[in-house]
Amino acid sequence: MNVARSSHAAAAPVSAEHLDHPRSLAAFRSTKLLVGGYLGISVLTLVVIVLLRNDSADVNAAVWVRGAIVVASALVTYVCAVRAARGSRSAYRRLRVISGVMIVAIAAIIALPGAFPVWMKAEQAVCGVLLIAVAALVNGKYLRSLFAAK
């Protein structure tokens, strides 16, 4: 019986009182701005891929796949950031996981020789910096305590 209660308690949203605290508002404002920047850069990159589609030196199959995956992950990350700011514990967990996984994936893209053009590695580095800031915010002591099961 205790297992069911703790699972239910973990699923309950964070109270409006805690979400409306100035520190919470600032943390989520920053998180949404950073993730919005990641989404914006990702969409612009997909536009560049479409514009350069006939240049096989700058756009290959790996670039198309990575560009599409990054836009999709950025969109999901943004939705999670918005839902977490509204108190969703599951969205907060997803935001933590996705930002961490994407940082590792970006590091791999930058480190892999040959598969991606330099311009895309530079774009991924910018996205990586944004996501490192997101990961620092969402994994920080304040937000972790805000979303801790009570």
PDB file of C-alpha atoms in Angstrom:
ATOM      1  CA  MET A   1       0.000   0.000   0.000  1.00  0.00           C
ATOM      2  CA  ASN A   2       2.836   2.426   0.764  1.00  0.00           C
ATOM      3  CA  VAL A   3       4.248   1.870  -2.713  1.00  0.00           C
ATOM      4  CA  ALA A   4       1.009   3.068  -4.317  1.00  0.00           C
ATOM      5  CA  ARG A   5       0.901   6.131  -2.086  1.00  0.00           C
ATOM      6  CA  SER A   6       4.477   7.153  -2.794  1.00  0.00           C
ATOM      7  CA  SER A   7       3.946   6.697  -6.546  1.00  0.00           C
ATOM      8  CA  HIS A   8       0.815   8.819  -6.354  1.00  0.00           C
ATOM      9  CA  ALA A   9       2.562  11.467  -4.252  1.00  0.00           C
ATOM     10  CA  ALA A  10       5.422  11.670  -6.745  1.00  0.00           C
ATOM     11  CA  ALA A  11       2.944  12.282  -9.572  1.00  0.00           C
ATOM     12  CA  ALA A  12       1.215  15.185  -7.821  1.00  0.00           C
ATOM     13  CA  PRO A  13       2.064  18.563  -9.313  1.00  0.00           C
ATOM     14  CA  VAL A  14       4.161  21.104  -7.456  1.00  0.00           C
ATOM     15  CA  SER A  15       2.029  23.662  -5.606  1.00  0.00           C
ATOM     16  CA  ALA A  16       1.334  27.048  -7.170  1.00  0.00           C
ATOM     17  CA  GLU A  17       2.791  28.677  -4.077  1.00  0.00           C
ATOM     18  CA  HIS A  18       6.195  27.081  -4.763  1.00  0.00           C
ATOM     19  CA  LEU A  19       5.996  27.712  -8.517  1.00  0.00           C
ATOM     20  CA  ASP A  20       5.156  31.400  -7.985  1.00  0.00           C
ATOM     21  CA  HIS A  21       8.174  31.966  -5.760  1.00  0.00           C
ATOM     22  CA  PRO A  22      10.515  34.544  -7.398  1.00  0.00           C
ATOM     23  CA  ARG A  23      13.397  32.055  -7.449  1.00  0.00           C
ATOM     24  CA  SER A  24      11.233  29.442  -9.210  1.00  0.00           C
ATOM     25  CA  LEU A  25       9.961  31.985 -11.720  1.00  0.00           C
ATOM     26  CA  ALA A  26      13.518  33.129 -12.497  1.00  0.00           C
ATOM     27  CA  ALA A  27      14.810  29.561 -12.867  1.00  0.00           C
ATOM     28  CA  PHE A  28      12.047  28.583 -15.261  1.00  0.00           C
ATOM     29  CA  ARG A  29      12.236  31.847 -17.210  1.00  0.00           C
ATOM     30  CA  SER A  30      15.937  31.190 -17.797  1.00  0.00           C
ATOM     31  CA  THR A  31      15.307  27.540 -18.630  1.00  0.00           C
ATOM     32  CA  LYS A  32      12.602  28.373 -21.163  1.00  0.00           C
ATOM     33  CA  LEU A  33      14.773  31.073 -22.772  1.00  0.00           C
ATOM     34  CA  LEU A  34      17.729  28.703 -23.094  1.00  0.00           C
ATOM     35  CA  VAL A  35      15.603  25.861 -24.454  1.00  0.00           C
ATOM     36  CA  GLY A  36      13.822  28.314 -26.759  1.00  0.00           C
ATOM     37  CA  GLY A  37      17.221  29.369 -28.084  1.00  0.00           C
ATOM     38  CA  TYR A  38      18.103  25.713 -28.642  1.00  0.00           C
ATOM     39  CA  LEU A  39      14.828  25.211 -30.519  1.00  0.00           C
ATOM     40  CA  GLY A  40      15.309  28.371 -32.596  1.00  0.00           C
ATOM     41  CA  ILE A  41      18.854  27.457 -33.599  1.00  0.00           C
ATOM     42  CA  SER A  42      17.745  23.925 -34.417  1.00  0.00           C
ATOM     43  CA  VAL A  43      14.930  25.127 -36.682  1.00  0.00           C
ATOM     44  CA  LEU A  44      17.269  27.606 -38.407  1.00  0.00           C
ATOM     45  CA  THR A  45      19.751  24.792 -38.941  1.00  0.00           C
ATOM     46  CA  LEU A  46      17.071  22.682 -40.604  1.00  0.00           C
ATOM     47  CA  VAL A  47      16.276  25.653 -42.871  1.00  0.00           C
ATOM     48  CA  VAL A  48      19.978  25.899 -43.790  1.00  0.00           C
ATOM     49  CA  ILE A  49      20.024  22.157 -44.511  1.00  0.00           C
ATOM     50  CA  VAL A  50      17.085  22.580 -46.896  1.00  0.00           C
ATOM     51  CA  LEU A  51      18.755  25.556 -48.596  1.00  0.00           C
ATOM     52  CA  LEU A  52      22.063  23.675 -48.985  1.00  0.00           C
ATOM     53  CA  ARG A  53      20.466  20.347 -49.923  1.00  0.00           C
ATOM     54  CA  ASN A  54      22.169  20.281 -53.348  1.00  0.00           C
ATOM     55  CA  ASP A  55      25.654  20.740 -51.869  1.00  0.00           C
ATOM     56  CA  SER A  56      26.791  17.216 -51.021  1.00  0.00           C
ATOM     57  CA  ALA A  57      29.905  18.520 -49.244  1.00  0.00           C
ATOM     58  CA  ASP A  58      27.811  20.441 -46.724  1.00  0.00           C
ATOM     59  CA  VAL A  59      24.670  18.310 -46.546  1.00  0.00           C
ATOM     60  CA  ASN A  60      24.816  14.531 -46.485  1.00  0.00           C
ATOM     61  CA  ALA A  61      22.408  11.901 -45.134  1.00  0.00           C
ATOM     62  CA  ALA A  62      23.885  12.174 -41.617  1.00  0.00           C
ATOM     63  CA  VAL A  63      23.253  15.944 -41.615  1.00  0.00           C
ATOM     64  CA  TRP A  64      19.613  15.443 -42.640  1.00  0.00           C
ATOM     65  CA  VAL A  65      19.025  12.816 -39.963  1.00  0.00           C
ATOM     66  CA  ARG A  66      20.812  14.768 -37.225  1.00  0.00           C
ATOM     67  CA  GLY A  67      19.053  18.011 -38.187  1.00  0.00           C
ATOM     68  CA  ALA A  68      15.627  16.381 -37.974  1.00  0.00           C
ATOM     69  CA  ILE A  69      16.418  14.621 -34.689  1.00  0.00           C
ATOM     70  CA  VAL A  70      17.684  17.830 -33.113  1.00  0.00           C
ATOM     71  CA  VAL A  71      14.557  19.787 -34.072  1.00  0.00           C
ATOM     72  CA  ALA A  72      12.344  17.020 -32.685  1.00  0.00           C
ATOM     73  CA  SER A  73      14.322  16.776 -29.445  1.00  0.00           C
ATOM     74  CA  ALA A  74      14.398  20.563 -29.074  1.00  0.00           C
ATOM     75  CA  LEU A  75      10.629  20.718 -29.488  1.00  0.00           C
ATOM     76  CA  VAL A  76      10.092  17.971 -26.900  1.00  0.00           C
ATOM     77  CA  THR A  77      12.575  19.684 -24.569  1.00  0.00           C
ATOM     78  CA  TYR A  78      10.704  22.974 -24.891  1.00  0.00           C
ATOM     79  CA  VAL A  79       7.350  21.334 -24.163  1.00  0.00           C
ATOM     80  CA  CYS A  80       8.887  19.661 -21.109  1.00  0.00           C
ATOM     81  CA  ALA A  81      10.302  22.985 -19.900  1.00  0.00           C
ATOM     82  CA  VAL A  82       6.904  24.664 -20.213  1.00  0.00           C
ATOM     83  CA  ARG A  83       5.118  21.784 -18.458  1.00  0.00           C
ATOM     84  CA  ALA A  84       7.758  21.626 -15.721  1.00  0.00           C
ATOM     85  CA  ALA A  85       7.302  25.358 -15.133  1.00  0.00           C
ATOM     86  CA  ARG A  86       3.620  24.578 -14.543  1.00  0.00           C
ATOM     87  CA  GLY A  87       4.550  21.988 -11.914  1.00  0.00           C
ATOM     88  CA  SER A  88       4.643  18.697 -13.815  1.00  0.00           C
ATOM     89  CA  ARG A  89       7.062  16.334 -12.084  1.00  0.00           C
ATOM     90  CA  SER A  90       7.183  13.966 -15.068  1.00  0.00           C
ATOM     91  CA  ALA A  91       8.016  16.828 -17.437  1.00  0.00           C
ATOM     92  CA  TYR A  92      10.732  17.975 -15.041  1.00  0.00           C
ATOM     93  CA  ARG A  93      12.253  14.460 -15.027  1.00  0.00           C
ATOM     94  CA  ARG A  94      12.094  14.307 -18.823  1.00  0.00           C
ATOM     95  CA  LEU A  95      13.725  17.733 -19.063  1.00  0.00           C
ATOM     96  CA  ARG A  96      16.599  16.557 -16.867  1.00  0.00           C
ATOM     97  CA  VAL A  97      17.077  13.347 -18.860  1.00  0.00           C
ATOM     98  CA  ILE A  98      16.741  14.849 -22.339  1.00  0.00           C
ATOM     99  CA  SER A  99      19.103  17.741 -21.644  1.00  0.00           C
ATOM    100  CA  GLY A 100      21.738  15.339 -20.309  1.00  0.00           C
ATOM    101  CA  VAL A 101      21.382  12.848 -23.147  1.00  0.00           C
ATOM    102  CA  MET A 102      21.538  15.582 -25.780  1.00  0.00           C
ATOM    103  CA  ILE A 103      24.736  17.013 -24.272  1.00  0.00           C
ATOM    104  CA  VAL A 104      26.379  13.584 -24.610  1.00  0.00           C
ATOM    105  CA  ALA A 105      25.056  13.192 -28.177  1.00  0.00           C
ATOM    106  CA  ILE A 106      26.350  16.644 -29.123  1.00  0.00           C
ATOM    107  CA  ALA A 107      29.776  15.866 -27.678  1.00  0.00           C
ATOM    108  CA  ALA A 108      29.852  12.706 -29.820  1.00  0.00           C
ATOM    109  CA  ILE A 109      28.856  14.650 -32.954  1.00  0.00           C
ATOM    110  CA  ILE A 110      31.610  17.187 -32.375  1.00  0.00           C
ATOM    111  CA  ALA A 111      34.199  14.486 -31.653  1.00  0.00           C
ATOM    112  CA  LEU A 112      33.345  12.211 -34.606  1.00  0.00           C
ATOM    113  CA  PRO A 113      35.696  12.846 -37.508  1.00  0.00           C
ATOM    114  CA  GLY A 114      34.248  13.202 -40.983  1.00  0.00           C
ATOM    115  CA  ALA A 115      30.543  12.435 -40.559  1.00  0.00           C
ATOM    116  CA  PHE A 116      29.451  16.050 -40.103  1.00  0.00           C
ATOM    117  CA  PRO A 117      30.658  19.291 -41.722  1.00  0.00           C
ATOM    118  CA  VAL A 118      32.416  21.907 -39.602  1.00  0.00           C
ATOM    119  CA  TRP A 119      29.450  24.307 -39.817  1.00  0.00           C
ATOM    120  CA  MET A 120      27.156  21.723 -38.222  1.00  0.00           C
ATOM    121  CA  LYS A 121      29.686  20.889 -35.510  1.00  0.00           C
ATOM    122  CA  ALA A 122      29.848  24.614 -34.694  1.00  0.00           C
ATOM    123  CA  GLU A 123      26.045  24.810 -34.546  1.00  0.00           C
ATOM    124  CA  GLN A 124      25.971  21.751 -32.307  1.00  0.00           C
ATOM    125  CA  ALA A 125      28.582  23.326 -30.024  1.00  0.00           C
ATOM    126  CA  VAL A 126      26.320  26.370 -29.557  1.00  0.00           C
ATOM    127  CA  CYS A 127      23.374  24.070 -28.812  1.00  0.00           C
ATOM    128  CA  GLY A 128      25.571  22.155 -26.389  1.00  0.00           C
ATOM    129  CA  VAL A 129      26.462  25.315 -24.473  1.00  0.00           C
ATOM    130  CA  LEU A 130      22.765  26.190 -24.176  1.00  0.00           C
ATOM    131  CA  LEU A 131      21.929  22.692 -22.959  1.00  0.00           C
ATOM    132  CA  ILE A 132      24.782  22.673 -20.444  1.00  0.00           C
ATOM    133  CA  ALA A 133      23.223  25.805 -18.938  1.00  0.00           C
ATOM    134  CA  VAL A 134      19.795  24.104 -18.942  1.00  0.00           C
ATOM    135  CA  ALA A 135      21.227  20.998 -17.276  1.00  0.00           C
ATOM    136  CA  ALA A 136      22.928  23.136 -14.637  1.00  0.00           C
ATOM    137  CA  LEU A 137      19.638  24.882 -13.844  1.00  0.00           C
ATOM    138  CA  VAL A 138      17.367  21.853 -13.794  1.00  0.00           C
ATOM    139  CA  ASN A 139      19.842  19.694 -11.880  1.00  0.00           C
ATOM    140  CA  GLY A 140      20.625  22.428  -9.394  1.00  0.00           C
ATOM    141  CA  LYS A 141      19.756  22.052  -5.747  1.00  0.00           C
ATOM    142  CA  TYR A 142      16.846  24.517  -5.851  1.00  0.00           C
ATOM    143  CA  LEU A 143      14.802  22.902  -8.631  1.00  0.00           C
ATOM    144  CA  ARG A 144      15.621  19.377  -7.469  1.00  0.00           C
ATOM    145  CA  SER A 145      14.269  20.247  -4.024  1.00  0.00           C
ATOM    146  CA  LEU A 146      11.204  21.909  -5.559  1.00  0.00           C
ATOM    147  CA  PHE A 147      10.321  18.698  -7.419  1.00  0.00           C
ATOM    148  CA  ALA A 148      11.348  16.248  -4.689  1.00  0.00           C
ATOM    149  CA  ALA A 149       8.502  13.939  -3.710  1.00  0.00           C
ATOM    150  CA  LYS A 150       6.936  15.231  -0.508  1.00  0.00           C
TER     151      LYS A 150
END
